[in-house]
Amino acid sequence: MTILQTITPVTHDLGQFEVRRVLPSAQKRMVGPFIFVDQFGPAHLASGEGMGVRPHPHINLATVTWLFDGEYAGAIEHRDSLGSFATIRPGQVNLMTAGRGVAHSEDSVRDGANLHAAQLWIALPEAERQREPAFCNYADLPVLQADGFRITVLAGTVLGQTAPTRVYSPLCGVDLSCDGPARTTLPLDPAFEYGALVLRGEATLAGERLPADELLFFPAGRHELSLQADGPAEILLLGGEPFGEAIILWWNFVGRTHQDMEQALADWNAHPNTGGRFGTVKPGCLASPLNAPSLEGVHLKPGA
Ligand code: MN
């Protein structure tokens, strides 16, 4: 089982920091239920500058926000239309389940600090996609030390340790970091496909040398993964059963049909952060809502 695929991110330079997107990409749309993988930073932010994502809606997905520790460790404030407010810090997972609809805003803490974060979107399966929205901050995740790596389980079960993070389909997320040379072998679930993203330094995975910011895709069927780093490095490993449902991704929405998108768009445009289906982001959010793009002339093709 050596069919590997590397995916180079699409990078957007936002001035103070860069955003690198490895999913969805032209080469690979999903890894298990993960349909969206963005990396913000790493960056040192000037005083008063930062990441500010104004109120916007989501449907049929769950967002995971994960902050990296170390030189660029920062903090992000989350607010949503359920009334949640949470400051997320390195070592914690924020999980927002959009279900039938929720709105939120995310802002890096603006004190001239740092930003290095990942945002992941997980598609919800048919039986779960219209569930009630929910938000949870998980501050206490399993952390293991193995062969020079510090391993944090963000979701699912790895090396017998299960994260408290709510999941709606079989998946896992794990962060591996090391301060110097390290080499280990991680057992994998052969029912899962995996994507590995090197966030810092360089690492060799399953014999493939992978520079920072590239995603390495592993199809289902693997039983283990060797990881080796010659110096300080950090790797994010995501996995899950192949999603198996044809979905549409448009703007901040995941759906099954064009009609799902039209309805969500109409509902946001009727009440852009002013109640209705998506509610109003609170408390303390004063930013104006994001405008949705037009669906005019857009042809969305369901795909897995
Ligand atoms: Mn969002």
PDB file of C-alpha atoms and ligand atoms in Angstrom:
ATOM      1  CA  MET A   1       0.000   0.000   0.000  1.00  0.00           C
ATOM      2  CA  THR A   2       2.315   2.784  -1.211  1.00  0.00           C
ATOM      3  CA  ILE A   3      -0.054   4.923  -3.268  1.00  0.00           C
ATOM      4  CA  LEU A   4       0.650   8.340  -1.844  1.00  0.00           C
ATOM      5  CA  GLN A   5      -0.379  11.744  -3.052  1.00  0.00           C
ATOM      6  CA  THR A   6       1.023  15.132  -2.064  1.00  0.00           C
ATOM      7  CA  ILE A   7      -1.125  18.219  -2.107  1.00  0.00           C
ATOM      8  CA  THR A   8       0.398  21.695  -2.247  1.00  0.00           C
ATOM      9  CA  PRO A   9      -1.616  24.389  -0.480  1.00  0.00           C
ATOM     10  CA  VAL A  10      -3.187  27.386  -2.137  1.00  0.00           C
ATOM     11  CA  THR A  11      -1.780  30.383  -0.260  1.00  0.00           C
ATOM     12  CA  HIS A  12      -3.548  33.682   0.320  1.00  0.00           C
ATOM     13  CA  ASP A  13      -1.450  36.549   1.624  1.00  0.00           C
ATOM     14  CA  LEU A  14      -3.606  38.643   3.964  1.00  0.00           C
ATOM     15  CA  GLY A  15      -0.818  41.123   4.735  1.00  0.00           C
ATOM     16  CA  GLN A  16      -0.235  40.392   8.399  1.00  0.00           C
ATOM     17  CA  PHE A  17      -0.344  36.655   7.851  1.00  0.00           C
ATOM     18  CA  GLU A  18      -0.877  33.970   5.239  1.00  0.00           C
ATOM     19  CA  VAL A  19      -3.662  31.407   4.976  1.00  0.00           C
ATOM     20  CA  ARG A  20      -2.764  28.070   3.379  1.00  0.00           C
ATOM     21  CA  ARG A  21      -5.557  25.808   2.183  1.00  0.00           C
ATOM     22  CA  VAL A  22      -4.828  22.152   1.450  1.00  0.00           C
ATOM     23  CA  LEU A  23      -8.463  20.993   1.341  1.00  0.00           C
ATOM     24  CA  PRO A  24     -10.489  21.081  -0.728  1.00  0.00           C
ATOM     25  CA  SER A  25      -7.984  21.054  -3.578  1.00  0.00           C
ATOM     26  CA  ALA A  26      -8.061  20.215  -7.250  1.00  0.00           C
ATOM     27  CA  GLN A  27      -6.288  16.920  -6.489  1.00  0.00           C
ATOM     28  CA  LYS A  28      -8.249  15.845  -3.422  1.00  0.00           C
ATOM     29  CA  ARG A  29     -11.610  17.028  -2.117  1.00  0.00           C
ATOM     30  CA  MET A  30     -11.907  15.249   1.222  1.00  0.00           C
ATOM     31  CA  VAL A  31      -9.960  13.139   3.696  1.00  0.00           C
ATOM     32  CA  GLY A  32     -12.584  11.068   5.496  1.00  0.00           C
ATOM     33  CA  PRO A  33     -15.224  13.629   6.550  1.00  0.00           C
ATOM     34  CA  PHE A  34     -12.664  16.484   6.569  1.00  0.00           C
ATOM     35  CA  ILE A  35     -13.608  18.785   3.712  1.00  0.00           C
ATOM     36  CA  PHE A  36     -11.725  21.941   4.591  1.00  0.00           C
ATOM     37  CA  VAL A  37      -8.258  22.420   6.076  1.00  0.00           C
ATOM     38  CA  ASP A  38      -6.878  25.946   6.465  1.00  0.00           C
ATOM     39  CA  GLN A  39      -3.709  26.973   8.252  1.00  0.00           C
ATOM     40  CA  PHE A  40      -3.521  30.563   9.560  1.00  0.00           C
ATOM     41  CA  GLY A  41       0.000  31.891  10.071  1.00  0.00           C
ATOM     42  CA  PRO A  42       2.463  31.348  11.617  1.00  0.00           C
ATOM     43  CA  ALA A  43       2.881  35.066  12.165  1.00  0.00           C
ATOM     44  CA  HIS A  44       3.888  37.620  14.734  1.00  0.00           C
ATOM     45  CA  LEU A  45       1.165  40.250  14.643  1.00  0.00           C
ATOM     46  CA  ALA A  46       1.702  43.960  14.979  1.00  0.00           C
ATOM     47  CA  SER A  47      -0.155  45.663  17.776  1.00  0.00           C
ATOM     48  CA  GLY A  48      -3.824  46.099  16.868  1.00  0.00           C
ATOM     49  CA  GLU A  49      -3.548  43.704  13.925  1.00  0.00           C
ATOM     50  CA  GLY A  50      -4.867  40.185  13.718  1.00  0.00           C
ATOM     51  CA  MET A  51      -7.291  37.744  12.236  1.00  0.00           C
ATOM     52  CA  GLY A  52     -10.883  38.892  12.295  1.00  0.00           C
ATOM     53  CA  VAL A  53     -13.519  36.705  10.689  1.00  0.00           C
ATOM     54  CA  ARG A  54     -16.796  38.651  10.894  1.00  0.00           C
ATOM     55  CA  PRO A  55     -20.130  36.939  11.646  1.00  0.00           C
ATOM     56  CA  HIS A  56     -21.041  34.339   9.027  1.00  0.00           C
ATOM     57  CA  PRO A  57     -23.285  31.275   8.871  1.00  0.00           C
ATOM     58  CA  HIS A  58     -22.585  27.553   8.508  1.00  0.00           C
ATOM     59  CA  ILE A  59     -24.764  24.508   7.850  1.00  0.00           C
ATOM     60  CA  ASN A  60     -24.325  20.738   7.898  1.00  0.00           C
ATOM     61  CA  LEU A  61     -20.735  20.758   9.160  1.00  0.00           C
ATOM     62  CA  ALA A  62     -18.708  20.983  12.350  1.00  0.00           C
ATOM     63  CA  THR A  63     -15.758  23.369  12.638  1.00  0.00           C
ATOM     64  CA  VAL A  64     -12.660  22.488  14.636  1.00  0.00           C
ATOM     65  CA  THR A  65     -10.268  25.244  15.636  1.00  0.00           C
ATOM     66  CA  TRP A  66      -6.810  24.147  16.772  1.00  0.00           C
ATOM     67  CA  LEU A  67      -4.000  26.479  17.849  1.00  0.00           C
ATOM     68  CA  PHE A  68      -0.351  25.514  17.658  1.00  0.00           C
ATOM     69  CA  ASP A  69       1.964  25.973  20.596  1.00  0.00           C
ATOM     70  CA  GLY A  70       5.496  27.346  20.550  1.00  0.00           C
ATOM     71  CA  GLU A  71       7.001  30.530  19.186  1.00  0.00           C
ATOM     72  CA  TYR A  72       3.777  31.609  17.463  1.00  0.00           C
ATOM     73  CA  ALA A  73       1.322  30.516  20.146  1.00  0.00           C
ATOM     74  CA  GLY A  74      -1.656  32.876  20.214  1.00  0.00           C
ATOM     75  CA  ALA A  75      -5.285  32.940  21.259  1.00  0.00           C
ATOM     76  CA  ILE A  76      -8.573  33.227  19.348  1.00  0.00           C
ATOM     77  CA  GLU A  77     -11.908  34.503  20.612  1.00  0.00           C
ATOM     78  CA  HIS A  78     -14.988  32.604  19.450  1.00  0.00           C
ATOM     79  CA  ARG A  79     -18.493  34.011  19.589  1.00  0.00           C
ATOM     80  CA  ASP A  80     -21.605  32.401  18.160  1.00  0.00           C
ATOM     81  CA  SER A  81     -25.357  32.740  17.840  1.00  0.00           C
ATOM     82  CA  LEU A  82     -25.925  30.200  20.627  1.00  0.00           C
ATOM     83  CA  GLY A  83     -24.511  32.822  23.011  1.00  0.00           C
ATOM     84  CA  SER A  84     -21.165  31.067  23.377  1.00  0.00           C
ATOM     85  CA  PHE A  85     -17.998  32.994  24.072  1.00  0.00           C
ATOM     86  CA  ALA A  86     -14.696  31.155  24.390  1.00  0.00           C
ATOM     87  CA  THR A  87     -11.044  32.125  24.213  1.00  0.00           C
ATOM     88  CA  ILE A  88      -9.209  29.202  22.692  1.00  0.00           C
ATOM     89  CA  ARG A  89      -5.535  28.637  23.472  1.00  0.00           C
ATOM     90  CA  PRO A  90      -2.930  26.114  22.333  1.00  0.00           C
ATOM     91  CA  GLY A  91      -3.724  22.600  23.508  1.00  0.00           C
ATOM     92  CA  GLN A  92      -7.495  23.069  23.295  1.00  0.00           C
ATOM     93  CA  VAL A  93     -10.076  22.195  20.668  1.00  0.00           C
ATOM     94  CA  ASN A  94     -13.068  24.367  19.834  1.00  0.00           C
ATOM     95  CA  LEU A  95     -15.822  22.317  18.214  1.00  0.00           C
ATOM     96  CA  MET A  96     -18.795  24.132  16.743  1.00  0.00           C
ATOM     97  CA  THR A  97     -21.471  21.883  15.297  1.00  0.00           C
ATOM     98  CA  ALA A  98     -23.492  23.879  12.790  1.00  0.00           C
ATOM     99  CA  GLY A  99     -26.176  21.269  12.129  1.00  0.00           C
ATOM    100  CA  ARG A 100     -29.215  23.023  10.644  1.00  0.00           C
ATOM    101  CA  GLY A 101     -27.560  26.424  11.072  1.00  0.00           C
ATOM    102  CA  VAL A 102     -25.421  28.624  13.280  1.00  0.00           C
ATOM    103  CA  ALA A 103     -23.448  31.847  12.907  1.00  0.00           C
ATOM    104  CA  HIS A 104     -20.117  32.737  14.514  1.00  0.00           C
ATOM    105  CA  SER A 105     -17.171  35.117  14.501  1.00  0.00           C
ATOM    106  CA  GLU A 106     -13.516  34.397  15.232  1.00  0.00           C
ATOM    107  CA  ASP A 107     -10.898  36.972  16.183  1.00  0.00           C
ATOM    108  CA  SER A 108      -7.300  36.563  17.196  1.00  0.00           C
ATOM    109  CA  VAL A 109      -6.652  38.297  20.498  1.00  0.00           C
ATOM    110  CA  ARG A 110      -5.368  41.697  19.418  1.00  0.00           C
ATOM    111  CA  ASP A 111      -2.554  42.515  21.753  1.00  0.00           C
ATOM    112  CA  GLY A 112       0.305  42.446  19.295  1.00  0.00           C
ATOM    113  CA  ALA A 113       0.557  38.720  19.823  1.00  0.00           C
ATOM    114  CA  ASN A 114       0.844  35.706  17.547  1.00  0.00           C
ATOM    115  CA  LEU A 115      -1.217  33.574  15.235  1.00  0.00           C
ATOM    116  CA  HIS A 116      -0.745  29.954  14.261  1.00  0.00           C
ATOM    117  CA  ALA A 117      -3.939  27.980  13.932  1.00  0.00           C
ATOM    118  CA  ALA A 118      -5.749  25.415  11.860  1.00  0.00           C
ATOM    119  CA  GLN A 119      -9.395  25.447  11.003  1.00  0.00           C
ATOM    120  CA  LEU A 120     -10.950  22.174   9.923  1.00  0.00           C
ATOM    121  CA  TRP A 121     -14.446  21.568   8.617  1.00  0.00           C
ATOM    122  CA  ILE A 122     -15.993  18.155   9.118  1.00  0.00           C
ATOM    123  CA  ALA A 123     -18.983  17.246   6.945  1.00  0.00           C
ATOM    124  CA  LEU A 124     -21.881  15.815   8.952  1.00  0.00           C
ATOM    125  CA  PRO A 125     -23.422  12.581   7.659  1.00  0.00           C
ATOM    126  CA  GLU A 126     -27.030  12.569   6.427  1.00  0.00           C
ATOM    127  CA  ALA A 127     -28.491  11.404   9.774  1.00  0.00           C
ATOM    128  CA  GLU A 128     -26.742  14.224  11.681  1.00  0.00           C
ATOM    129  CA  ARG A 129     -26.601  17.153   9.292  1.00  0.00           C
ATOM    130  CA  GLN A 130     -29.832  18.868  10.414  1.00  0.00           C
ATOM    131  CA  ARG A 131     -29.219  18.392  14.145  1.00  0.00           C
ATOM    132  CA  GLU A 132     -29.419  21.235  16.644  1.00  0.00           C
ATOM    133  CA  PRO A 133     -26.325  23.455  16.627  1.00  0.00           C
ATOM    134  CA  ALA A 134     -23.879  23.142  19.523  1.00  0.00           C
ATOM    135  CA  PHE A 135     -20.569  24.537  20.740  1.00  0.00           C
ATOM    136  CA  CYS A 136     -17.973  23.079  23.072  1.00  0.00           C
ATOM    137  CA  ASN A 137     -14.452  24.053  24.123  1.00  0.00           C
ATOM    138  CA  TYR A 138     -12.360  21.012  25.050  1.00  0.00           C
ATOM    139  CA  ALA A 139      -9.498  22.203  27.239  1.00  0.00           C
ATOM    140  CA  ASP A 140      -8.359  18.801  28.476  1.00  0.00           C
ATOM    141  CA  LEU A 141      -7.164  16.501  25.689  1.00  0.00           C
ATOM    142  CA  PRO A 142      -5.105  13.314  26.010  1.00  0.00           C
ATOM    143  CA  VAL A 143      -1.374  13.973  25.647  1.00  0.00           C
ATOM    144  CA  LEU A 144       1.166  11.151  25.276  1.00  0.00           C
ATOM    145  CA  GLN A 145       4.929  11.057  24.981  1.00  0.00           C
ATOM    146  CA  ALA A 146       6.287   8.508  22.519  1.00  0.00           C
ATOM    147  CA  ASP A 147       9.779   8.157  21.064  1.00  0.00           C
ATOM    148  CA  GLY A 148      10.545  11.872  21.243  1.00  0.00           C
ATOM    149  CA  PHE A 149       7.123  13.006  20.028  1.00  0.00           C
ATOM    150  CA  ARG A 150       4.531  14.781  22.112  1.00  0.00           C
ATOM    151  CA  ILE A 151       1.222  13.456  20.815  1.00  0.00           C
ATOM    152  CA  THR A 152      -2.073  15.250  21.446  1.00  0.00           C
ATOM    153  CA  VAL A 153      -5.306  13.495  20.501  1.00  0.00           C
ATOM    154  CA  LEU A 154      -7.690  16.152  19.182  1.00  0.00           C
ATOM    155  CA  ALA A 155     -10.504  13.781  18.270  1.00  0.00           C
ATOM    156  CA  GLY A 156     -11.108  10.058  18.078  1.00  0.00           C
ATOM    157  CA  THR A 157      -8.822   7.371  19.479  1.00  0.00           C
ATOM    158  CA  VAL A 158      -5.060   7.152  18.957  1.00  0.00           C
ATOM    159  CA  LEU A 159      -2.691   4.800  20.827  1.00  0.00           C
ATOM    160  CA  GLY A 160      -5.605   3.761  23.043  1.00  0.00           C
ATOM    161  CA  GLN A 161      -6.346   7.328  24.155  1.00  0.00           C
ATOM    162  CA  THR A 162      -9.738   8.787  23.267  1.00  0.00           C
ATOM    163  CA  ALA A 163     -10.350  12.533  23.060  1.00  0.00           C
ATOM    164  CA  PRO A 164     -13.576  13.859  24.621  1.00  0.00           C
ATOM    165  CA  THR A 165     -14.348  15.723  21.392  1.00  0.00           C
ATOM    166  CA  ARG A 166     -17.787  14.866  20.006  1.00  0.00           C
ATOM    167  CA  VAL A 167     -17.654  13.109  16.636  1.00  0.00           C
ATOM    168  CA  TYR A 168     -20.513  12.326  14.251  1.00  0.00           C
ATOM    169  CA  SER A 169     -18.742   9.792  12.062  1.00  0.00           C
ATOM    170  CA  PRO A 170     -15.618   7.667  12.629  1.00  0.00           C
ATOM    171  CA  LEU A 171     -12.600   9.999  12.495  1.00  0.00           C
ATOM    172  CA  CYS A 172      -9.453  11.017  14.295  1.00  0.00           C
ATOM    173  CA  GLY A 173      -7.226  14.053  14.603  1.00  0.00           C
ATOM    174  CA  VAL A 174      -3.790  14.054  16.189  1.00  0.00           C
ATOM    175  CA  ASP A 175      -0.994  16.588  16.615  1.00  0.00           C
ATOM    176  CA  LEU A 176       2.592  15.323  16.899  1.00  0.00           C
ATOM    177  CA  SER A 177       5.396  17.689  17.812  1.00  0.00           C
ATOM    178  CA  CYS A 178       9.052  17.240  18.705  1.00  0.00           C
ATOM    179  CA  ASP A 179      11.845  19.548  19.833  1.00  0.00           C
ATOM    180  CA  GLY A 180      14.612  17.446  18.297  1.00  0.00           C
ATOM    181  CA  PRO A 181      15.209  14.198  16.453  1.00  0.00           C
ATOM    182  CA  ALA A 182      12.310  11.782  16.900  1.00  0.00           C
ATOM    183  CA  ARG A 183      11.151   8.580  15.270  1.00  0.00           C
ATOM    184  CA  THR A 184       8.029   6.559  15.937  1.00  0.00           C
ATOM    185  CA  THR A 185       5.470   4.281  14.349  1.00  0.00           C
ATOM    186  CA  LEU A 186       1.816   5.069  14.849  1.00  0.00           C
ATOM    187  CA  PRO A 187      -0.835   2.367  14.480  1.00  0.00           C
ATOM    188  CA  LEU A 188      -3.525   3.363  11.981  1.00  0.00           C
ATOM    189  CA  ASP A 189      -7.107   2.211  11.483  1.00  0.00           C
ATOM    190  CA  PRO A 190      -7.104   0.433   8.118  1.00  0.00           C
ATOM    191  CA  ALA A 191     -10.745   1.500   7.604  1.00  0.00           C
ATOM    192  CA  PHE A 192      -9.610   5.149   7.605  1.00  0.00           C
ATOM    193  CA  GLU A 193      -7.967   7.233   4.927  1.00  0.00           C
ATOM    194  CA  TYR A 194      -5.482   9.780   6.276  1.00  0.00           C
ATOM    195  CA  GLY A 195      -3.951  13.129   5.489  1.00  0.00           C
ATOM    196  CA  ALA A 196      -0.738  14.325   7.144  1.00  0.00           C
ATOM    197  CA  LEU A 197       0.244  17.983   7.150  1.00  0.00           C
ATOM    198  CA  VAL A 198       3.686  19.125   8.280  1.00  0.00           C
ATOM    199  CA  LEU A 199       3.217  22.468   9.998  1.00  0.00           C
ATOM    200  CA  ARG A 200       6.726  23.129  11.231  1.00  0.00           C
ATOM    201  CA  GLY A 201      10.092  21.751  10.210  1.00  0.00           C
ATOM    202  CA  GLU A 202      10.418  18.760   7.922  1.00  0.00           C
ATOM    203  CA  ALA A 203       9.419  15.165   8.483  1.00  0.00           C
ATOM    204  CA  THR A 204       9.648  11.818   6.761  1.00  0.00           C
ATOM    205  CA  LEU A 205       6.344   9.942   6.718  1.00  0.00           C
ATOM    206  CA  ALA A 206       6.137   6.380   5.407  1.00  0.00           C
ATOM    207  CA  GLY A 207       9.529   7.006   3.812  1.00  0.00           C
ATOM    208  CA  GLU A 208       8.401  10.205   2.026  1.00  0.00           C
ATOM    209  CA  ARG A 209      10.202  13.404   2.920  1.00  0.00           C
ATOM    210  CA  LEU A 210       7.564  16.074   3.309  1.00  0.00           C
ATOM    211  CA  PRO A 211       8.321  19.791   3.515  1.00  0.00           C
ATOM    212  CA  ALA A 212       6.223  22.149   5.623  1.00  0.00           C
ATOM    213  CA  ASP A 213       2.654  22.943   4.555  1.00  0.00           C
ATOM    214  CA  GLU A 214       2.211  20.016   2.139  1.00  0.00           C
ATOM    215  CA  LEU A 215      -0.498  17.423   2.745  1.00  0.00           C
ATOM    216  CA  LEU A 216       0.336  13.784   2.228  1.00  0.00           C
ATOM    217  CA  PHE A 217      -2.698  11.582   1.488  1.00  0.00           C
ATOM    218  CA  PHE A 218      -2.891   7.904   2.433  1.00  0.00           C
ATOM    219  CA  PRO A 219      -5.777   5.807   1.118  1.00  0.00           C
ATOM    220  CA  ALA A 220      -7.526   3.348   3.427  1.00  0.00           C
ATOM    221  CA  GLY A 221      -5.823   0.023   4.089  1.00  0.00           C
ATOM    222  CA  ARG A 222      -2.721   1.078   6.031  1.00  0.00           C
ATOM    223  CA  HIS A 223      -2.073  -0.448   9.444  1.00  0.00           C
ATOM    224  CA  GLU A 224       0.734   1.850  10.582  1.00  0.00           C
ATOM    225  CA  LEU A 225       2.606   5.003   9.746  1.00  0.00           C
ATOM    226  CA  SER A 226       6.288   5.662  10.412  1.00  0.00           C
ATOM    227  CA  LEU A 227       7.173   9.240  11.294  1.00  0.00           C
ATOM    228  CA  GLN A 228      10.670  10.640  11.560  1.00  0.00           C
ATOM    229  CA  ALA A 229      12.004  14.139  12.179  1.00  0.00           C
ATOM    230  CA  ASP A 230      15.662  15.190  12.327  1.00  0.00           C
ATOM    231  CA  GLY A 231      14.920  18.366  14.248  1.00  0.00           C
ATOM    232  CA  PRO A 232      12.027  20.380  15.670  1.00  0.00           C
ATOM    233  CA  ALA A 233       8.838  19.574  13.753  1.00  0.00           C
ATOM    234  CA  GLU A 234       5.075  19.456  14.054  1.00  0.00           C
ATOM    235  CA  ILE A 235       2.663  17.247  12.150  1.00  0.00           C
ATOM    236  CA  LEU A 236      -1.141  17.256  12.025  1.00  0.00           C
ATOM    237  CA  LEU A 237      -2.651  13.886  11.131  1.00  0.00           C
ATOM    238  CA  LEU A 238      -6.329  13.659  10.144  1.00  0.00           C
ATOM    239  CA  GLY A 239      -8.210  10.483   9.320  1.00  0.00           C
ATOM    240  CA  GLY A 240     -11.630   9.031   8.874  1.00  0.00           C
ATOM    241  CA  GLU A 241     -13.703   6.506   7.018  1.00  0.00           C
ATOM    242  CA  PRO A 242     -14.177   7.618   3.408  1.00  0.00           C
ATOM    243  CA  PHE A 243     -17.245   9.856   3.621  1.00  0.00           C
ATOM    244  CA  GLY A 244     -19.226   8.006   0.957  1.00  0.00           C
ATOM    245  CA  GLU A 245     -21.956  10.651   0.548  1.00  0.00           C
ATOM    246  CA  ALA A 246     -22.066  13.062  -2.364  1.00  0.00           C
ATOM    247  CA  ILE A 247     -22.020  16.582  -0.969  1.00  0.00           C
ATOM    248  CA  ILE A 248     -21.858  20.160  -2.166  1.00  0.00           C
ATOM    249  CA  LEU A 249     -19.548  22.759  -0.643  1.00  0.00           C
ATOM    250  CA  TRP A 250     -20.332  26.399  -1.370  1.00  0.00           C
ATOM    251  CA  TRP A 251     -19.236  29.467   0.611  1.00  0.00           C
ATOM    252  CA  ASN A 252     -19.630  28.445   4.276  1.00  0.00           C
ATOM    253  CA  PHE A 253     -22.219  25.784   3.593  1.00  0.00           C
ATOM    254  CA  VAL A 254     -22.114  22.053   3.137  1.00  0.00           C
ATOM    255  CA  GLY A 255     -25.267  20.529   1.639  1.00  0.00           C
ATOM    256  CA  ARG A 256     -26.610  17.799  -0.542  1.00  0.00           C
ATOM    257  CA  THR A 257     -28.557  19.741  -3.153  1.00  0.00           C
ATOM    258  CA  HIS A 258     -28.550  23.103  -4.902  1.00  0.00           C
ATOM    259  CA  GLN A 259     -31.813  23.761  -3.085  1.00  0.00           C
ATOM    260  CA  ASP A 260     -30.004  23.384   0.294  1.00  0.00           C
ATOM    261  CA  MET A 261     -27.666  26.173  -0.791  1.00  0.00           C
ATOM    262  CA  GLU A 262     -30.407  28.439  -2.143  1.00  0.00           C
ATOM    263  CA  GLN A 263     -32.385  28.079   1.084  1.00  0.00           C
ATOM    264  CA  ALA A 264     -29.379  28.736   3.359  1.00  0.00           C
ATOM    265  CA  LEU A 265     -28.391  31.747   1.253  1.00  0.00           C
ATOM    266  CA  ALA A 266     -31.956  33.125   1.310  1.00  0.00           C
ATOM    267  CA  ASP A 267     -32.169  32.597   5.088  1.00  0.00           C
ATOM    268  CA  TRP A 268     -28.869  34.441   5.704  1.00  0.00           C
ATOM    269  CA  ASN A 269     -29.758  37.273   3.316  1.00  0.00           C
ATOM    270  CA  ALA A 270     -33.172  37.673   4.992  1.00  0.00           C
ATOM    271  CA  HIS A 271     -31.560  37.861   8.462  1.00  0.00           C
ATOM    272  CA  PRO A 272     -27.831  38.587   8.126  1.00  0.00           C
ATOM    273  CA  ASN A 273     -26.866  38.142  11.780  1.00  0.00           C
ATOM    274  CA  THR A 274     -30.257  39.521  12.851  1.00  0.00           C
ATOM    275  CA  GLY A 275     -32.070  36.441  14.112  1.00  0.00           C
ATOM    276  CA  GLY A 276     -33.964  33.950  11.969  1.00  0.00           C
ATOM    277  CA  ARG A 277     -32.467  30.562  11.150  1.00  0.00           C
ATOM    278  CA  PHE A 278     -28.872  31.537  11.981  1.00  0.00           C
ATOM    279  CA  GLY A 279     -29.551  33.792  14.959  1.00  0.00           C
ATOM    280  CA  THR A 280     -27.300  36.635  16.062  1.00  0.00           C
ATOM    281  CA  VAL A 281     -23.672  36.312  17.136  1.00  0.00           C
ATOM    282  CA  LYS A 282     -23.280  37.395  20.744  1.00  0.00           C
ATOM    283  CA  PRO A 283     -22.060  38.410  23.258  1.00  0.00           C
ATOM    284  CA  GLY A 284     -19.929  41.412  22.535  1.00  0.00           C
ATOM    285  CA  CYS A 285     -19.647  41.029  18.785  1.00  0.00           C
ATOM    286  CA  LEU A 286     -19.935  44.442  17.150  1.00  0.00           C
ATOM    287  CA  ALA A 287     -18.551  43.549  13.721  1.00  0.00           C
ATOM    288  CA  SER A 288     -20.821  43.761  10.691  1.00  0.00           C
ATOM    289  CA  PRO A 289     -21.807  40.421   9.136  1.00  0.00           C
ATOM    290  CA  LEU A 290     -20.160  38.965   6.053  1.00  0.00           C
ATOM    291  CA  ASN A 291     -22.084  39.356   2.816  1.00  0.00           C
ATOM    292  CA  ALA A 292     -22.832  36.105   1.030  1.00  0.00           C
ATOM    293  CA  PRO A 293     -21.727  35.813  -2.595  1.00  0.00           C
ATOM    294  CA  SER A 294     -24.350  35.296  -5.301  1.00  0.00           C
ATOM    295  CA  LEU A 295     -25.474  31.856  -6.430  1.00  0.00           C
ATOM    296  CA  GLU A 296     -26.466  33.343  -9.810  1.00  0.00           C
ATOM    297  CA  GLY A 297     -24.992  31.214 -12.592  1.00  0.00           C
ATOM    298  CA  VAL A 298     -23.203  28.925 -10.111  1.00  0.00           C
ATOM    299  CA  HIS A 299     -23.426  25.253 -11.004  1.00  0.00           C
ATOM    300  CA  LEU A 300     -22.714  23.023  -8.043  1.00  0.00           C
ATOM    301  CA  LYS A 301     -21.880  19.430  -8.687  1.00  0.00           C
ATOM    302  CA  PRO A 302     -22.314  17.000  -5.817  1.00  0.00           C
ATOM    303  CA  GLY A 303     -19.195  14.937  -5.245  1.00  0.00           C
ATOM    304  CA  ALA A 304     -17.618  12.732  -2.622  1.00  0.00           C
TER     305      ALA A 304
HETATM  306 MN    MN B   1     -16.638  29.918  10.182  1.00  0.00          MN
END
